[in-house]
Amino acid sequence: MANGQSQPVPQPKAGQGVAMPAEALPRDPSPGRTKHPSRRAAKRIPVPLYAPNLLGYARIGLAFVGLYYAMIPITTSFDPVGSSSNELASAYPGQGAGRAVQIWILSASLDLLDGPLARRLDQCSKFGVLLDVLADNVLRTATWIATAVAAVTVTVKASASDTTEDRAAHSIHSIAIVLVAGGLVCLEWTTMLCTQLKSVADGKHWKLHHNGSNQTTSNGGSKSSSSADAALFLEDPPVPALVTAIFRDNFRSPLGVLSMYGMFSAGLWTYGSYFDRLRESLPLFEMWWALAVLGRVIS
């Protein structure tokens, strides 16, 4: 103090800062991303060898293995519906139905792991997103191919003992199944091509056109909507209410769950419907099959 006046308290210069106790310092909001050694090591792996992508390869392989078992003759397995002839049972190419269904369920179950694994290991990639969609389509295609083969084979083998009216009814049924299976396969692959081209053209994931909320794709595709994404979203044509309901919370809505269930299992349940023992061994088979068909129609 000089001349009875107080002196101003010196302030720290710009950039100099003030010493603070350690507990008062802000913490790193995401220490695991920069300090965890396992994540740094995982990022050094080539993208095609990322753990989630290895699961994608496994899913595609399992889809083909299931299709193989659905086609080979295993005479000790299930008899076709309406068949009382051992000759018909041994000639039918889908006697591995039980094993095929188990393998396809395993392939579909792996789809629940690749997304969390990609985020856990920080192994998100555009290649992984594409591979995940490809594995989904391959699995569904395999089940519908097996369904079409089952329908045609049962009709052909049973026509020898059928009356004219029964033969006509079986023929109409098999033709309808083949048309539905072929149409769904073509629709799914066309949809995949269009959505991927849309993503490339817009520079954002195609699901942002139907859901403006923050999302994360299976196998790590980031879909967090920034302000720019929101602006692009608002410029898009209005989305139907049903589509919005299905995509809400990344399919975590009643309609979304039903649609995903139907998309993945409708072909599988329809294929299994051609085998009496398979229908009898699974509780409430008819109900699960009906829900799968309903979900596939919605999706």
Coordinates of C-alpha atoms in Angstrom, one line a residue:
M1 CA 0.0 0.0 0.0
A2 CA 1.3 3.5 -0.9
N3 CA -0.3 6.9 -0.1
G4 CA -3.2 5.0 1.6
Q5 CA -4.3 3.4 -1.7
S6 CA -4.6 -0.3 -2.3
Q7 CA -2.5 -1.8 -5.1
P8 CA -4.3 -3.9 -7.8
V9 CA -3.8 -7.6 -7.5
P10 CA -1.6 -8.8 -10.3
Q11 CA -3.4 -11.0 -12.9
P12 CA -1.8 -13.9 -14.8
K13 CA -0.7 -13.1 -18.3
A14 CA -2.5 -14.6 -21.2
G15 CA -1.3 -18.1 -21.7
Q16 CA 0.6 -18.2 -18.4
G17 CA -2.2 -19.9 -16.4
V18 CA -2.6 -20.5 -12.7
A19 CA -1.3 -23.5 -10.8
M20 CA -4.3 -25.7 -9.7
P21 CA -4.4 -28.7 -7.5
A22 CA -4.5 -32.0 -9.4
E23 CA -8.0 -33.0 -8.3
A24 CA -9.3 -29.7 -9.8
L25 CA -7.9 -30.3 -13.2
P26 CA -10.4 -31.5 -15.9
R27 CA -10.1 -35.2 -16.7
D28 CA -9.7 -36.7 -20.1
P29 CA -13.2 -37.5 -21.2
S30 CA -12.1 -40.5 -23.2
P31 CA -8.8 -41.8 -21.8
G32 CA -9.3 -45.3 -23.2
R33 CA -9.1 -44.0 -26.8
T34 CA -5.6 -42.5 -26.4
K35 CA -4.0 -44.5 -23.6
H36 CA -5.3 -48.1 -23.8
P37 CA -2.4 -50.1 -25.4
S38 CA -4.8 -52.9 -26.7
R39 CA -6.7 -50.3 -28.8
R40 CA -3.6 -48.9 -30.3
A41 CA -2.4 -52.4 -31.2
A42 CA -5.8 -53.2 -32.7
K43 CA -5.7 -50.1 -34.9
R44 CA -2.4 -51.3 -36.4
I45 CA -4.0 -54.4 -37.9
P46 CA -5.0 -54.2 -41.6
V47 CA -8.7 -53.4 -42.0
P48 CA -9.6 -56.7 -43.7
L49 CA -8.2 -58.5 -40.7
Y50 CA -10.1 -56.5 -38.1
A51 CA -11.8 -58.9 -35.6
P52 CA -15.4 -57.8 -36.6
N53 CA -14.5 -58.4 -40.2
L54 CA -13.3 -61.9 -39.4
L55 CA -16.8 -62.5 -37.9
G56 CA -18.3 -61.2 -41.2
Y57 CA -16.2 -63.8 -43.2
A58 CA -17.4 -66.5 -40.7
R59 CA -21.0 -65.5 -41.2
I60 CA -20.8 -65.7 -45.0
G61 CA -19.0 -69.1 -44.7
L62 CA -21.6 -70.4 -42.3
A63 CA -24.4 -69.4 -44.7
F64 CA -22.9 -71.5 -47.4
V65 CA -22.3 -74.4 -45.1
G66 CA -25.9 -74.3 -44.0
L67 CA -27.0 -74.3 -47.6
Y68 CA -24.8 -77.3 -48.3
Y69 CA -26.4 -79.3 -45.4
A70 CA -29.8 -78.3 -46.7
M71 CA -29.1 -79.9 -50.1
I72 CA -27.2 -83.1 -49.3
P73 CA -29.2 -86.4 -48.7
I74 CA -29.1 -87.5 -45.1
T75 CA -31.7 -90.2 -44.9
T76 CA -31.8 -90.5 -41.1
S77 CA -33.1 -86.9 -40.6
F78 CA -36.5 -85.4 -41.1
D79 CA -39.2 -86.6 -43.6
P80 CA -40.9 -84.1 -45.8
V81 CA -44.4 -83.0 -44.9
G82 CA -47.1 -85.3 -46.2
S83 CA -44.5 -88.0 -47.0
S84 CA -45.0 -91.6 -45.8
S85 CA -42.5 -93.1 -48.3
N86 CA -39.0 -93.9 -47.1
E87 CA -37.9 -93.7 -50.8
L88 CA -39.2 -90.1 -50.9
A89 CA -37.5 -89.3 -47.6
S90 CA -34.1 -90.6 -48.8
A91 CA -34.4 -88.9 -52.2
Y92 CA -35.2 -85.5 -50.8
P93 CA -32.1 -83.2 -51.0
G94 CA -32.9 -81.4 -47.7
Q95 CA -32.4 -84.2 -45.1
G96 CA -29.9 -82.0 -43.3
A97 CA -32.6 -79.5 -42.4
G98 CA -32.0 -79.6 -38.7
R99 CA -28.3 -79.0 -39.0
A100 CA -28.8 -76.3 -41.7
V101 CA -31.2 -74.4 -39.4
Q102 CA -28.8 -74.6 -36.5
I103 CA -25.9 -73.3 -38.7
W104 CA -28.0 -70.4 -40.0
I105 CA -29.1 -69.4 -36.5
L106 CA -25.4 -69.3 -35.5
S107 CA -24.6 -67.2 -38.5
A108 CA -27.4 -64.7 -37.6
S109 CA -26.3 -64.7 -34.0
L110 CA -22.8 -63.5 -34.9
D111 CA -24.4 -60.4 -36.3
L112 CA -25.1 -59.3 -32.7
L113 CA -21.4 -59.4 -31.8
D114 CA -19.6 -57.7 -34.6
G115 CA -20.9 -54.2 -33.9
P116 CA -20.1 -54.1 -30.1
L117 CA -16.7 -55.8 -30.9
A118 CA -15.9 -53.1 -33.5
R119 CA -16.6 -50.3 -31.0
R120 CA -14.8 -52.1 -28.1
L121 CA -11.6 -52.5 -30.2
D122 CA -12.0 -49.2 -32.0
Q123 CA -12.0 -51.2 -35.3
C124 CA -14.8 -49.3 -37.1
S125 CA -14.4 -49.1 -40.9
K126 CA -16.4 -48.5 -44.0
F127 CA -15.3 -51.9 -45.3
G128 CA -16.8 -53.5 -42.1
V129 CA -20.1 -51.8 -42.7
L130 CA -20.3 -53.1 -46.3
L131 CA -19.2 -56.6 -45.2
D132 CA -21.9 -56.6 -42.5
V133 CA -24.6 -55.9 -45.0
L134 CA -23.1 -58.4 -47.5
A135 CA -23.2 -61.1 -44.9
D136 CA -26.8 -60.4 -44.0
N137 CA -27.8 -60.7 -47.7
V138 CA -25.9 -63.9 -48.3
L139 CA -27.5 -65.5 -45.3
R140 CA -31.0 -64.5 -46.3
T141 CA -30.4 -65.6 -49.9
A142 CA -29.2 -69.0 -48.7
T143 CA -32.4 -69.6 -46.7
W144 CA -34.7 -68.6 -49.6
I145 CA -32.8 -70.7 -52.1
A146 CA -33.2 -73.7 -49.8
T147 CA -36.9 -72.9 -49.4
A148 CA -37.4 -72.8 -53.1
V149 CA -35.6 -76.1 -53.7
A150 CA -37.7 -77.7 -50.9
A151 CA -41.0 -76.6 -52.4
V152 CA -40.1 -77.8 -55.9
T153 CA -38.7 -81.1 -54.7
V154 CA -41.6 -82.0 -52.5
T155 CA -44.0 -81.2 -55.4
V156 CA -42.0 -83.2 -57.9
K157 CA -41.6 -86.3 -55.7
A158 CA -45.2 -86.3 -54.5
S159 CA -46.8 -85.8 -58.0
A160 CA -46.4 -89.4 -58.8
S161 CA -49.0 -90.5 -56.3
D162 CA -51.2 -87.3 -56.3
T163 CA -54.5 -87.0 -58.0
T164 CA -54.8 -84.4 -60.8
E165 CA -56.3 -81.8 -58.5
D166 CA -53.6 -82.3 -55.8
R167 CA -50.9 -82.2 -58.4
A168 CA -52.2 -78.9 -59.6
A169 CA -52.4 -77.5 -56.1
H170 CA -48.9 -78.6 -55.3
S171 CA -47.6 -77.1 -58.5
I172 CA -49.3 -73.7 -57.8
H173 CA -47.8 -73.8 -54.3
S174 CA -44.3 -74.5 -55.5
I175 CA -44.4 -71.9 -58.2
A176 CA -45.6 -69.3 -55.8
I177 CA -42.8 -70.1 -53.3
V178 CA -40.2 -69.9 -56.1
L179 CA -41.6 -66.5 -57.2
V180 CA -41.7 -65.1 -53.7
A181 CA -38.2 -66.4 -52.9
G182 CA -36.7 -65.1 -56.1
G183 CA -38.5 -61.8 -55.8
L184 CA -37.2 -61.2 -52.2
V185 CA -33.7 -62.2 -53.1
C186 CA -33.7 -59.7 -56.1
L187 CA -35.3 -57.0 -53.9
E188 CA -32.7 -57.4 -51.1
W189 CA -29.7 -57.2 -53.4
T190 CA -31.2 -54.3 -55.4
T191 CA -31.9 -52.5 -52.1
M192 CA -28.3 -53.1 -50.9
L193 CA -26.9 -51.6 -54.1
C194 CA -29.2 -48.6 -54.0
T195 CA -28.5 -47.8 -50.4
Q196 CA -24.7 -48.1 -50.8
L197 CA -24.8 -45.8 -53.9
K198 CA -27.0 -43.3 -51.9
S199 CA -24.4 -43.3 -49.1
V200 CA -21.6 -42.6 -51.5
A201 CA -23.5 -39.9 -53.3
D202 CA -24.5 -38.1 -50.1
G203 CA -21.4 -38.7 -48.0
K204 CA -23.4 -40.1 -45.1
H205 CA -24.9 -43.4 -44.1
W206 CA -28.2 -44.1 -45.8
K207 CA -30.1 -44.7 -42.5
L208 CA -29.7 -41.0 -41.8
H209 CA -32.4 -40.4 -44.4
H210 CA -34.9 -42.2 -42.2
N211 CA -33.6 -41.4 -38.7
G212 CA -31.9 -38.1 -37.7
S213 CA -30.8 -39.3 -34.3
N214 CA -27.4 -40.4 -33.3
Q215 CA -26.8 -44.0 -34.3
T216 CA -24.1 -46.6 -34.7
T217 CA -24.2 -49.2 -37.3
S218 CA -23.5 -52.8 -36.7
N219 CA -19.7 -53.4 -37.3
G220 CA -18.9 -49.9 -36.3
G221 CA -20.2 -47.6 -39.0
S222 CA -20.6 -44.2 -37.3
K223 CA -23.9 -42.5 -38.0
S224 CA -23.8 -39.6 -35.5
S225 CA -25.7 -36.8 -37.2
S226 CA -23.9 -33.5 -37.1
S227 CA -25.6 -30.1 -37.9
A228 CA -24.6 -30.6 -41.5
D229 CA -26.2 -34.1 -41.5
A230 CA -29.3 -32.6 -40.0
A231 CA -29.5 -29.9 -42.7
L232 CA -29.1 -32.6 -45.4
F233 CA -31.8 -34.7 -43.6
L234 CA -34.2 -31.8 -43.7
E235 CA -33.7 -31.4 -47.4
D236 CA -34.7 -35.0 -48.1
P237 CA -38.3 -35.8 -49.1
P238 CA -40.7 -36.6 -46.3
V239 CA -40.2 -40.1 -44.9
P240 CA -43.4 -42.3 -44.4
A241 CA -44.5 -42.7 -40.8
L242 CA -44.1 -46.5 -41.0
V243 CA -40.5 -46.2 -42.2
T244 CA -39.7 -43.8 -39.4
A245 CA -41.3 -46.1 -36.8
I246 CA -39.3 -49.1 -38.0
F247 CA -36.0 -47.1 -38.0
R248 CA -36.6 -45.4 -34.7
D249 CA -33.7 -45.9 -32.2
N250 CA -31.8 -48.0 -34.7
F251 CA -34.6 -50.7 -35.0
R252 CA -35.1 -50.8 -31.2
S253 CA -38.8 -50.3 -31.5
P254 CA -41.6 -52.9 -31.6
L255 CA -42.0 -52.5 -35.4
G256 CA -38.2 -52.4 -35.8
V257 CA -37.7 -55.6 -33.9
L258 CA -40.5 -57.4 -35.7
S259 CA -39.1 -56.2 -39.1
M260 CA -35.6 -57.4 -38.3
Y261 CA -36.9 -60.7 -37.0
G262 CA -39.0 -61.3 -40.1
M263 CA -36.2 -60.2 -42.5
F264 CA -33.7 -62.7 -41.0
S265 CA -36.0 -65.6 -40.2
A266 CA -38.9 -65.7 -42.6
G267 CA -36.9 -67.8 -45.1
L268 CA -35.6 -70.1 -42.4
W269 CA -39.0 -70.8 -40.9
T270 CA -40.6 -71.3 -44.3
Y271 CA -37.8 -73.8 -45.1
G272 CA -38.4 -75.6 -41.8
S273 CA -42.1 -75.8 -42.5
Y274 CA -41.5 -78.6 -45.0
F275 CA -40.3 -81.0 -42.3
D276 CA -42.8 -82.6 -39.8
R277 CA -40.2 -83.5 -37.2
L278 CA -38.7 -80.0 -37.2
R279 CA -42.2 -78.4 -36.8
E280 CA -43.0 -80.8 -34.0
S281 CA -39.7 -80.3 -32.2
L282 CA -39.9 -76.5 -31.9
P283 CA -42.6 -75.2 -29.5
L284 CA -45.1 -72.8 -31.1
F285 CA -43.6 -73.3 -34.5
E286 CA -46.7 -71.9 -36.3
M287 CA -46.8 -68.7 -34.2
W288 CA -43.1 -68.0 -34.8
W289 CA -43.4 -68.7 -38.5
A290 CA -46.5 -66.4 -38.7
L291 CA -44.7 -63.5 -36.9
A292 CA -41.7 -64.0 -39.2
V293 CA -43.8 -63.7 -42.3
L294 CA -45.6 -60.7 -40.9
G295 CA -42.3 -59.0 -40.1
R296 CA -41.0 -59.7 -43.6
V297 CA -44.1 -58.2 -45.2
I298 CA -43.6 -55.1 -43.0
S299 CA -40.0 -54.7 -43.8

